[in-house]
Coordinates of C-alpha atoms in Angstrom, one line a residue:
Chain A
M1 CA 85.3 -100.3 -133.4
T2 CA 85.3 -100.3 -129.6
E3 CA 85.8 -97.0 -127.9
F4 CA 88.1 -96.9 -124.9
C5 CA 87.7 -95.0 -121.7
V6 CA 90.3 -94.3 -119.0
A7 CA 89.6 -94.0 -115.3
L8 CA 91.9 -91.6 -113.4
F9 CA 92.7 -92.1 -109.8
Y10 CA 94.4 -90.1 -107.0
S11 CA 96.2 -93.2 -105.7
N12 CA 97.9 -96.1 -107.5
S13 CA 96.6 -98.4 -104.7
H14 CA 93.1 -97.4 -105.6
A15 CA 93.7 -98.0 -109.3
L16 CA 95.0 -101.5 -108.6
R17 CA 92.1 -102.2 -106.3
A18 CA 89.7 -101.1 -109.1
E19 CA 91.6 -103.4 -111.5
K20 CA 91.3 -106.4 -109.2
L21 CA 87.6 -105.8 -108.6
A22 CA 86.7 -105.2 -112.3
K23 CA 88.7 -108.3 -113.4
K24 CA 87.0 -110.4 -110.7
A25 CA 83.6 -109.2 -112.1
G26 CA 84.7 -110.4 -115.6
F27 CA 85.5 -107.0 -117.3
K28 CA 88.4 -106.5 -119.6
V29 CA 90.5 -103.8 -118.1
K30 CA 94.1 -102.8 -118.3
V31 CA 96.3 -100.8 -116.0
I32 CA 98.2 -98.2 -118.1
P33 CA 100.5 -95.2 -117.4
T34 CA 98.2 -92.2 -116.9
P35 CA 98.1 -90.4 -120.3
R36 CA 100.1 -87.2 -120.0
H37 CA 97.4 -85.0 -121.5
L38 CA 94.9 -86.1 -119.0
S39 CA 96.9 -85.6 -115.8
S40 CA 100.4 -84.5 -114.7
D41 CA 100.4 -87.6 -112.4
C42 CA 103.1 -90.2 -112.8
G43 CA 100.8 -93.1 -111.7
F44 CA 98.4 -95.6 -113.1
A45 CA 95.1 -95.3 -114.9
L46 CA 92.6 -98.0 -115.8
R47 CA 91.6 -98.5 -119.4
C48 CA 88.2 -100.1 -120.1
D49 CA 85.7 -100.4 -122.9
E50 CA 83.3 -97.5 -123.1
D51 CA 80.3 -99.9 -122.8
D52 CA 81.5 -101.2 -119.5
V53 CA 81.9 -97.8 -117.8
P54 CA 78.6 -97.7 -115.9
A55 CA 79.1 -101.2 -114.5
I56 CA 82.7 -100.5 -113.5
Q57 CA 81.7 -97.2 -112.0
G58 CA 79.1 -99.1 -110.0
I59 CA 81.7 -101.6 -108.7
M60 CA 84.0 -98.8 -107.6
D61 CA 81.2 -96.9 -105.9
G62 CA 80.1 -100.1 -104.2
D63 CA 83.6 -100.5 -102.8
S64 CA 85.7 -97.8 -101.2
V65 CA 87.7 -97.1 -104.4
E66 CA 88.1 -93.4 -105.0
Y67 CA 88.6 -92.1 -108.5
D68 CA 89.0 -88.6 -110.0
R69 CA 87.0 -89.1 -113.3
I70 CA 86.6 -91.2 -116.3
E71 CA 87.6 -89.8 -119.7
K72 CA 87.0 -91.0 -123.2
V73 CA 90.2 -91.6 -125.2
G74 CA 90.8 -92.0 -128.9
Chain B
M1 CA 118.0 -127.2 -82.4
I2 CA 114.9 -126.1 -80.6
Y3 CA 113.6 -122.7 -81.4
F4 CA 111.5 -121.1 -78.6
D5 CA 112.0 -117.4 -79.6
N6 CA 108.8 -117.1 -81.7
A7 CA 107.6 -114.2 -79.6
A8 CA 110.5 -112.2 -81.1
T9 CA 110.6 -113.6 -84.7
S10 CA 108.8 -116.8 -85.8
W11 CA 111.0 -119.4 -87.3
P12 CA 111.2 -121.4 -89.4
K13 CA 109.0 -119.8 -92.1
P14 CA 106.7 -121.8 -94.4
E15 CA 108.5 -122.9 -97.6
G16 CA 106.0 -120.8 -99.6
V17 CA 107.3 -117.6 -98.0
I18 CA 110.9 -118.3 -99.1
E19 CA 109.7 -119.3 -102.6
A20 CA 107.5 -116.1 -103.0
M21 CA 110.5 -113.9 -102.1
A22 CA 112.8 -115.7 -104.5
A23 CA 110.2 -115.5 -107.2
F24 CA 109.8 -111.8 -106.7
S25 CA 113.6 -111.3 -107.0
R26 CA 113.8 -113.3 -110.1
E27 CA 110.7 -112.4 -112.0
V28 CA 109.2 -109.1 -110.7
G29 CA 111.8 -107.1 -109.0
A30 CA 110.6 -103.6 -110.1
N31 CA 109.5 -100.5 -108.2
P32 CA 105.8 -100.9 -107.1
G33 CA 103.4 -98.5 -108.6
R34 CA 105.8 -95.9 -109.7
A35 CA 105.9 -96.5 -113.5
G36 CA 103.3 -97.7 -115.9
H37 CA 105.3 -100.7 -117.2
R38 CA 104.1 -104.1 -116.6
M39 CA 106.8 -105.1 -114.0
S40 CA 106.0 -102.0 -111.9
V41 CA 102.2 -102.8 -112.2
E42 CA 102.9 -106.4 -111.0
A43 CA 105.0 -105.1 -108.1
G44 CA 102.1 -102.7 -107.2
R45 CA 99.7 -105.6 -107.3
I46 CA 101.8 -107.5 -104.8
V47 CA 101.6 -104.5 -102.4
N48 CA 97.9 -104.4 -102.8
D49 CA 97.5 -108.1 -102.4
A50 CA 99.4 -107.8 -99.1
R51 CA 96.8 -105.2 -98.0
D52 CA 94.0 -107.7 -98.9
A53 CA 95.7 -110.5 -97.0
V54 CA 96.2 -108.4 -93.9
A55 CA 92.6 -107.2 -94.1
E56 CA 91.3 -110.8 -94.3
L57 CA 93.4 -111.9 -91.3
L58 CA 92.5 -109.0 -89.1
H59 CA 88.8 -108.8 -90.3
V60 CA 89.2 -105.3 -91.8
N61 CA 86.4 -104.4 -94.2
D62 CA 88.3 -102.0 -96.4
P63 CA 91.9 -103.1 -97.5
L64 CA 92.7 -99.5 -98.5
R65 CA 92.7 -98.7 -94.8
V66 CA 95.7 -101.0 -94.3
V67 CA 98.9 -98.8 -94.4
L68 CA 102.0 -100.9 -95.0
G69 CA 105.4 -100.3 -93.3
S70 CA 108.3 -101.9 -91.6
N71 CA 107.0 -103.3 -88.3
A72 CA 104.7 -102.7 -85.4
T73 CA 107.1 -100.2 -83.8
E74 CA 107.0 -97.9 -86.8
A75 CA 103.2 -98.3 -86.9
L76 CA 102.9 -97.4 -83.2
N77 CA 105.1 -94.4 -83.6
L78 CA 103.0 -93.3 -86.6
A79 CA 99.8 -93.5 -84.6
I80 CA 101.1 -92.1 -81.3
F81 CA 103.2 -89.2 -82.7
G82 CA 100.6 -88.6 -85.4
L83 CA 97.6 -88.2 -83.2
L84 CA 98.9 -86.7 -79.9
G85 CA 99.9 -83.1 -79.2
S86 CA 100.4 -80.8 -76.2
G87 CA 97.4 -80.8 -73.9
D88 CA 96.1 -84.2 -75.0
H89 CA 95.7 -87.0 -72.5
V90 CA 96.6 -90.7 -73.3
V91 CA 96.0 -93.9 -71.3
T92 CA 98.1 -97.1 -71.5
S93 CA 98.7 -100.2 -69.4
G94 CA 101.4 -101.3 -67.1
M95 CA 102.2 -104.2 -69.5
E96 CA 103.5 -102.3 -72.5
H97 CA 106.6 -102.8 -74.6
N98 CA 109.0 -100.0 -75.1
S99 CA 107.6 -99.5 -78.6
V100 CA 104.7 -97.9 -76.8
M101 CA 106.4 -96.6 -73.6
R102 CA 109.3 -94.8 -75.3
P103 CA 107.1 -92.8 -77.7
L104 CA 104.7 -91.9 -74.9
R105 CA 107.5 -90.9 -72.5
Q106 CA 109.0 -88.8 -75.3
L107 CA 105.6 -87.0 -75.7
E108 CA 105.3 -86.3 -72.0
A109 CA 108.2 -84.0 -72.5
I110 CA 106.2 -81.8 -74.9
G111 CA 103.1 -81.6 -72.7
V112 CA 101.1 -84.8 -73.4
E113 CA 99.7 -86.1 -70.2
L114 CA 100.1 -89.9 -69.7
T115 CA 98.2 -92.2 -67.3
V116 CA 99.6 -95.7 -66.9
V117 CA 96.9 -98.1 -65.6
E118 CA 98.3 -100.6 -63.2
C119 CA 97.9 -104.3 -64.0
A120 CA 97.7 -107.3 -61.7
A121 CA 100.9 -109.3 -60.9
D122 CA 99.9 -111.8 -63.7
G123 CA 99.7 -108.9 -66.1
S124 CA 95.9 -108.9 -66.3
M125 CA 93.8 -105.7 -66.4
D126 CA 90.4 -104.6 -65.2
P127 CA 88.8 -102.6 -68.0
Y128 CA 87.0 -100.4 -65.4
D129 CA 90.4 -99.1 -64.4
V130 CA 90.7 -97.6 -67.9
D131 CA 87.2 -96.2 -67.6
A132 CA 88.3 -94.5 -64.3
A133 CA 91.4 -93.1 -65.9
I134 CA 89.7 -91.5 -68.9
R135 CA 89.2 -87.7 -68.8
Q136 CA 87.5 -85.1 -70.9
E137 CA 90.8 -84.5 -72.8
T138 CA 91.6 -88.2 -73.3
R139 CA 92.4 -88.6 -77.0
L140 CA 93.8 -92.1 -77.2
V141 CA 94.1 -95.4 -75.3
V142 CA 97.0 -97.6 -76.2
L143 CA 96.9 -101.3 -75.3
N144 CA 99.0 -104.4 -75.8
H145 CA 96.7 -107.1 -77.2
A146 CA 99.0 -109.7 -75.5
S147 CA 102.2 -109.3 -73.4
N148 CA 105.4 -110.1 -75.1
V149 CA 106.8 -111.2 -71.8
V150 CA 104.2 -113.6 -70.3
G151 CA 101.5 -113.7 -73.0
T152 CA 98.7 -112.1 -70.9
L153 CA 95.7 -111.0 -73.0
L154 CA 94.3 -107.6 -72.2
P155 CA 90.6 -106.9 -72.5
V156 CA 90.7 -104.9 -75.7
S157 CA 87.1 -105.3 -76.7
D158 CA 85.8 -104.0 -73.3
V159 CA 88.2 -101.2 -73.4
G160 CA 87.2 -100.4 -77.0
A161 CA 83.6 -100.1 -75.9
I162 CA 84.6 -97.7 -73.1
C163 CA 86.6 -95.6 -75.6
R164 CA 83.6 -95.3 -77.9
E165 CA 81.5 -94.1 -75.0
N166 CA 84.1 -91.5 -74.2
D167 CA 85.0 -90.2 -77.7
A168 CA 88.6 -91.6 -77.4
L169 CA 90.4 -93.8 -79.9
L170 CA 91.8 -97.3 -79.2
L171 CA 95.2 -98.2 -80.6
V172 CA 96.0 -101.9 -80.2
D173 CA 99.5 -103.4 -80.4
A174 CA 98.8 -106.7 -82.1
A175 CA 102.4 -107.7 -82.5
Q176 CA 102.0 -110.8 -80.3
T177 CA 98.5 -111.8 -81.5
A178 CA 98.1 -111.3 -85.2
G179 CA 98.1 -114.8 -86.7
T180 CA 98.1 -116.7 -83.5
H181 CA 95.0 -115.3 -81.7
P182 CA 91.8 -113.9 -83.3
V183 CA 92.1 -110.1 -84.0
H184 CA 88.8 -108.6 -85.1
M185 CA 88.8 -104.9 -86.0
D186 CA 85.1 -104.3 -85.6
D187 CA 84.0 -106.9 -83.1
D188 CA 86.9 -105.9 -80.8
N189 CA 86.0 -102.1 -81.1
I190 CA 89.5 -101.3 -82.3
D191 CA 90.3 -98.0 -84.1
L192 CA 93.9 -98.6 -85.0
I193 CA 95.8 -101.9 -85.2
A194 CA 99.6 -101.9 -85.2
F195 CA 100.9 -105.2 -86.6
T196 CA 104.1 -106.8 -87.6
G197 CA 104.7 -109.5 -90.3
H198 CA 107.6 -111.4 -88.8
K199 CA 105.9 -113.1 -85.9
G200 CA 102.5 -114.9 -86.0
M201 CA 101.8 -113.8 -89.6
M202 CA 104.8 -115.9 -90.6
G203 CA 106.3 -113.3 -92.9
P204 CA 109.8 -111.9 -93.1
Q205 CA 111.3 -109.2 -90.9
G206 CA 110.8 -105.7 -92.1
T207 CA 107.1 -106.0 -92.9
G208 CA 104.2 -104.6 -90.8
G209 CA 101.8 -101.7 -90.7
L210 CA 98.9 -99.8 -89.3
V211 CA 95.2 -100.4 -89.9
I212 CA 93.3 -97.1 -89.7
G213 CA 89.7 -97.4 -88.7
E214 CA 86.8 -95.2 -89.8
R215 CA 86.6 -93.3 -86.5
V216 CA 90.1 -91.9 -87.2
N217 CA 90.0 -88.6 -89.0
I218 CA 92.9 -88.7 -91.5
A219 CA 93.4 -85.0 -91.2
D220 CA 94.1 -85.5 -87.5
L221 CA 96.8 -88.2 -88.0
R222 CA 100.0 -86.6 -89.1
P223 CA 102.3 -88.8 -91.3
L224 CA 105.6 -89.9 -89.7
K225 CA 107.4 -89.7 -93.1
H226 CA 106.8 -87.4 -96.0
G227 CA 108.0 -88.1 -99.6
G228 CA 107.3 -89.8 -102.9
T229 CA 104.2 -91.9 -103.2
G230 CA 103.9 -92.3 -107.0
S231 CA 100.7 -90.2 -106.8
R232 CA 99.9 -86.5 -107.1
S233 CA 103.5 -85.9 -108.2
E234 CA 102.7 -82.4 -109.3
L235 CA 102.2 -81.5 -105.6
E236 CA 105.1 -80.7 -103.3
V237 CA 102.9 -81.5 -100.2
Q238 CA 101.9 -84.9 -98.9
P239 CA 98.7 -86.4 -100.3
D240 CA 95.7 -86.3 -98.0
F241 CA 94.2 -89.7 -98.8
L242 CA 94.7 -93.3 -97.8
P243 CA 96.9 -95.2 -98.0
D244 CA 99.4 -92.9 -99.8
R245 CA 99.4 -90.3 -97.0
Y246 CA 101.4 -92.7 -94.8
E247 CA 103.4 -94.7 -97.4
S248 CA 106.2 -92.5 -98.7
G249 CA 109.3 -94.2 -100.2
T250 CA 109.7 -97.5 -102.0
M251 CA 108.0 -100.3 -100.2
N252 CA 109.6 -103.6 -99.0
T253 CA 107.9 -105.3 -101.9
I254 CA 110.0 -108.5 -101.6
G255 CA 109.1 -108.7 -97.9
L256 CA 105.4 -108.2 -98.7
A257 CA 105.6 -111.0 -101.3
G258 CA 106.7 -113.2 -98.4
L259 CA 104.1 -111.8 -96.1
I260 CA 101.3 -112.7 -98.4
A261 CA 102.5 -116.3 -98.5
G262 CA 102.9 -116.3 -94.7
I263 CA 99.3 -115.0 -94.2
E264 CA 98.0 -117.4 -96.8
Y265 CA 99.6 -120.2 -94.8
V266 CA 98.1 -119.0 -91.6
L267 CA 94.6 -118.6 -93.1
Q268 CA 94.8 -122.1 -94.6
K269 CA 95.8 -123.6 -91.3
G270 CA 93.2 -121.5 -89.5
V271 CA 94.0 -119.1 -86.6
E272 CA 91.9 -121.2 -84.2
A273 CA 93.8 -124.4 -85.1
I274 CA 97.1 -122.6 -84.7
R275 CA 96.0 -121.3 -81.3
E276 CA 94.9 -124.7 -80.2
H277 CA 98.2 -126.3 -81.2
E278 CA 100.3 -123.6 -79.4
S279 CA 98.0 -123.7 -76.4
S280 CA 98.5 -127.4 -76.0
L281 CA 102.3 -126.9 -76.1
L282 CA 102.0 -124.1 -73.5
A283 CA 99.8 -126.3 -71.2
R284 CA 102.3 -129.1 -71.4
F285 CA 105.2 -126.8 -70.6
I286 CA 103.4 -125.2 -67.6
D287 CA 102.3 -128.5 -66.2
G288 CA 105.9 -129.7 -66.3
A289 CA 107.7 -126.5 -65.3
R290 CA 105.5 -125.8 -62.2
T291 CA 106.6 -129.1 -60.6
I292 CA 110.4 -128.2 -61.0
P293 CA 111.8 -127.3 -57.5
G294 CA 113.3 -123.9 -57.7
A295 CA 111.5 -122.8 -60.8
T296 CA 109.1 -119.7 -60.6
L297 CA 106.7 -119.1 -63.4
Y298 CA 105.1 -115.8 -64.2
G299 CA 101.9 -114.7 -65.9
P300 CA 98.4 -116.2 -65.9
M301 CA 99.6 -119.8 -66.5
D302 CA 96.2 -120.4 -68.1
T303 CA 95.9 -121.0 -71.9
A304 CA 92.5 -119.3 -72.1
R305 CA 94.0 -116.0 -70.8
Q306 CA 97.3 -115.8 -72.7
T307 CA 99.2 -116.6 -75.9
A308 CA 101.8 -119.3 -76.0
T309 CA 104.5 -117.1 -74.5
T310 CA 105.6 -117.6 -70.9
S311 CA 108.5 -116.7 -68.6
L312 CA 110.3 -118.2 -65.6
N313 CA 113.3 -117.9 -63.4
I314 CA 115.4 -120.6 -61.7
D315 CA 116.7 -120.1 -58.2
G316 CA 120.4 -119.7 -58.1
L317 CA 120.8 -119.1 -61.8
S318 CA 120.9 -115.6 -63.4
Q319 CA 118.9 -115.1 -66.5
S320 CA 122.0 -114.8 -68.6
E321 CA 123.5 -118.0 -67.2
A322 CA 120.3 -119.8 -67.8
G323 CA 120.0 -118.6 -71.4
L324 CA 123.6 -119.5 -72.2
M325 CA 123.2 -123.0 -70.7
L326 CA 120.0 -123.6 -72.6
D327 CA 121.7 -122.5 -75.8
E328 CA 125.1 -124.1 -75.5
E329 CA 124.3 -127.3 -73.5
H330 CA 120.8 -128.0 -74.6
N331 CA 120.4 -126.3 -78.1
I332 CA 117.4 -124.4 -76.9
M333 CA 116.9 -120.8 -78.1
S334 CA 115.2 -118.7 -75.4
R335 CA 115.2 -115.0 -74.8
V336 CA 116.5 -113.7 -71.4
G337 CA 116.4 -110.3 -69.8
L338 CA 113.9 -107.5 -69.9
H339 CA 112.5 -108.1 -73.4
C340 CA 112.3 -104.4 -74.1
S341 CA 109.5 -104.2 -71.6
P342 CA 110.8 -102.7 -68.3
S343 CA 107.2 -101.5 -67.5
A344 CA 105.8 -105.0 -67.8
H345 CA 108.6 -106.5 -65.7
R346 CA 107.9 -104.0 -62.9
T347 CA 104.3 -105.2 -63.0
L348 CA 105.4 -108.8 -62.8
G349 CA 107.9 -108.1 -60.0
T350 CA 110.8 -109.2 -62.2
F351 CA 112.5 -105.9 -62.7
P352 CA 115.5 -105.3 -63.1
D353 CA 116.7 -108.9 -63.5
G354 CA 114.1 -110.0 -66.0
T355 CA 113.1 -113.6 -66.9
V356 CA 113.9 -116.4 -69.2
R357 CA 111.2 -116.3 -71.9
F358 CA 109.8 -119.2 -73.9
G359 CA 107.8 -118.2 -77.0
F360 CA 106.2 -121.3 -78.5
G361 CA 105.2 -121.4 -82.2
L362 CA 103.4 -123.2 -84.9
F363 CA 106.3 -125.5 -85.8
N364 CA 107.2 -126.5 -82.2
T365 CA 106.3 -130.0 -81.0
A366 CA 105.4 -131.8 -77.7
E367 CA 108.7 -133.6 -77.9
E368 CA 110.6 -130.3 -77.9
I369 CA 108.6 -129.2 -74.8
D370 CA 109.6 -132.5 -73.0
I371 CA 113.3 -132.0 -73.9
S372 CA 113.2 -128.5 -72.6
L373 CA 111.5 -129.5 -69.3
E374 CA 114.2 -132.1 -68.8
A375 CA 116.9 -129.5 -69.4
L376 CA 115.3 -127.0 -67.0
E377 CA 115.0 -129.7 -64.4
N378 CA 118.7 -130.6 -64.7
M379 CA 119.6 -126.9 -64.6
A380 CA 117.5 -126.3 -61.5
E381 CA 119.0 -129.4 -59.8
G382 CA 122.5 -128.3 -60.7
A383 CA 121.9 -124.8 -59.2
R384 CA 120.5 -126.3 -56.0
T385 CA 123.4 -128.8 -55.5
S386 CA 126.1 -126.2 -56.2
G387 CA 124.6 -124.1 -53.4
G388 CA 122.9 -121.7 -55.7
G389 CA 126.2 -119.9 -56.2
R390 CA 126.2 -117.4 -59.0

């Protein structure tokens, strides 16, 4: 079974930019409401496969996308 | 009907702009980036796609440095009031719109020092005059990329280089150029670009924004508005990151949907091709108008040194009479008076009466230019034979 991770952002604009860049690179990602237990924020988070985390992190670091952290979810 | 008021608002809009706005109303319609449901995510994507489109048109490397808002006036207010405080010195030109002059005059009252660099009678500026005006405490230089009255292009790139040597920032008002003349954030040494969507970018009214370059320290740029951003909702203070710090309140998402389509249309046509078309119309107009007895033209009258906006007066006819005759008798939409730019009209020598302005656009034709020249010729002749009586 695939394990999921969630990337948390400070800004929804950055979350959506990350989504666009990751999709463009061929990764399966989904914008979801930020899980309440991870943050009190009302905004977006980006869900991705655990295996893709290093590559997606690389994409975000290579652009100007700022993110808080990436957490593993159930 | 002949529409020559493109310097105020471009019209008509490409069909794709209208379709995109209708599609947003019918199919998306939700609040951008505030909730996690798919309609909100889609609306948020539109906002970010608008950033990407603006970044592509203005050659901005990082779309997240594009702050979206209502128009260039709001963006200029954000930059000017956000950066300047008592004891700072600011430099501007003698060709500015009131969207620059009024905020600066307002700041003078709280102790900001202002130097207005004089321009030549055709609106042109020597960049070395800016160099001479810059002092130790100069924080900002604000320049019109092109005049809204006579189209004169100002030497932003040279002034930008001077700003960099002197540790000052350059804010460019690109209201008249974005979409119709190349604007290049890096090559032109620009630190902040104020743009509006409803002119050369071919979008609807109520769209615009400020591009914030990397030389601007975000902590030094106070927001104009504070409020909800859909981020860091646990905090009762404004976020300190781009673009949220400057984007409080629900966006004009429907307008941005239209703006994306407008910019896509411009990019597909090509800014250079648009400029070429508009320049050919301007050249045709100038060639004809300068031979009309009693007509006085203002500005460079040189397509290489201006946008496709020009101004004239006719002996014996007030600006308001001329504008009304053009509208009612000839179906030509012009804009008369001071064009919200008393400072520029003082430079041109046309204050306080103003001028009759013609702002040519992407959808105008050579035939429309010829019709307007004939109308102006008749009006000038009528004014002469009636003894010039107002």
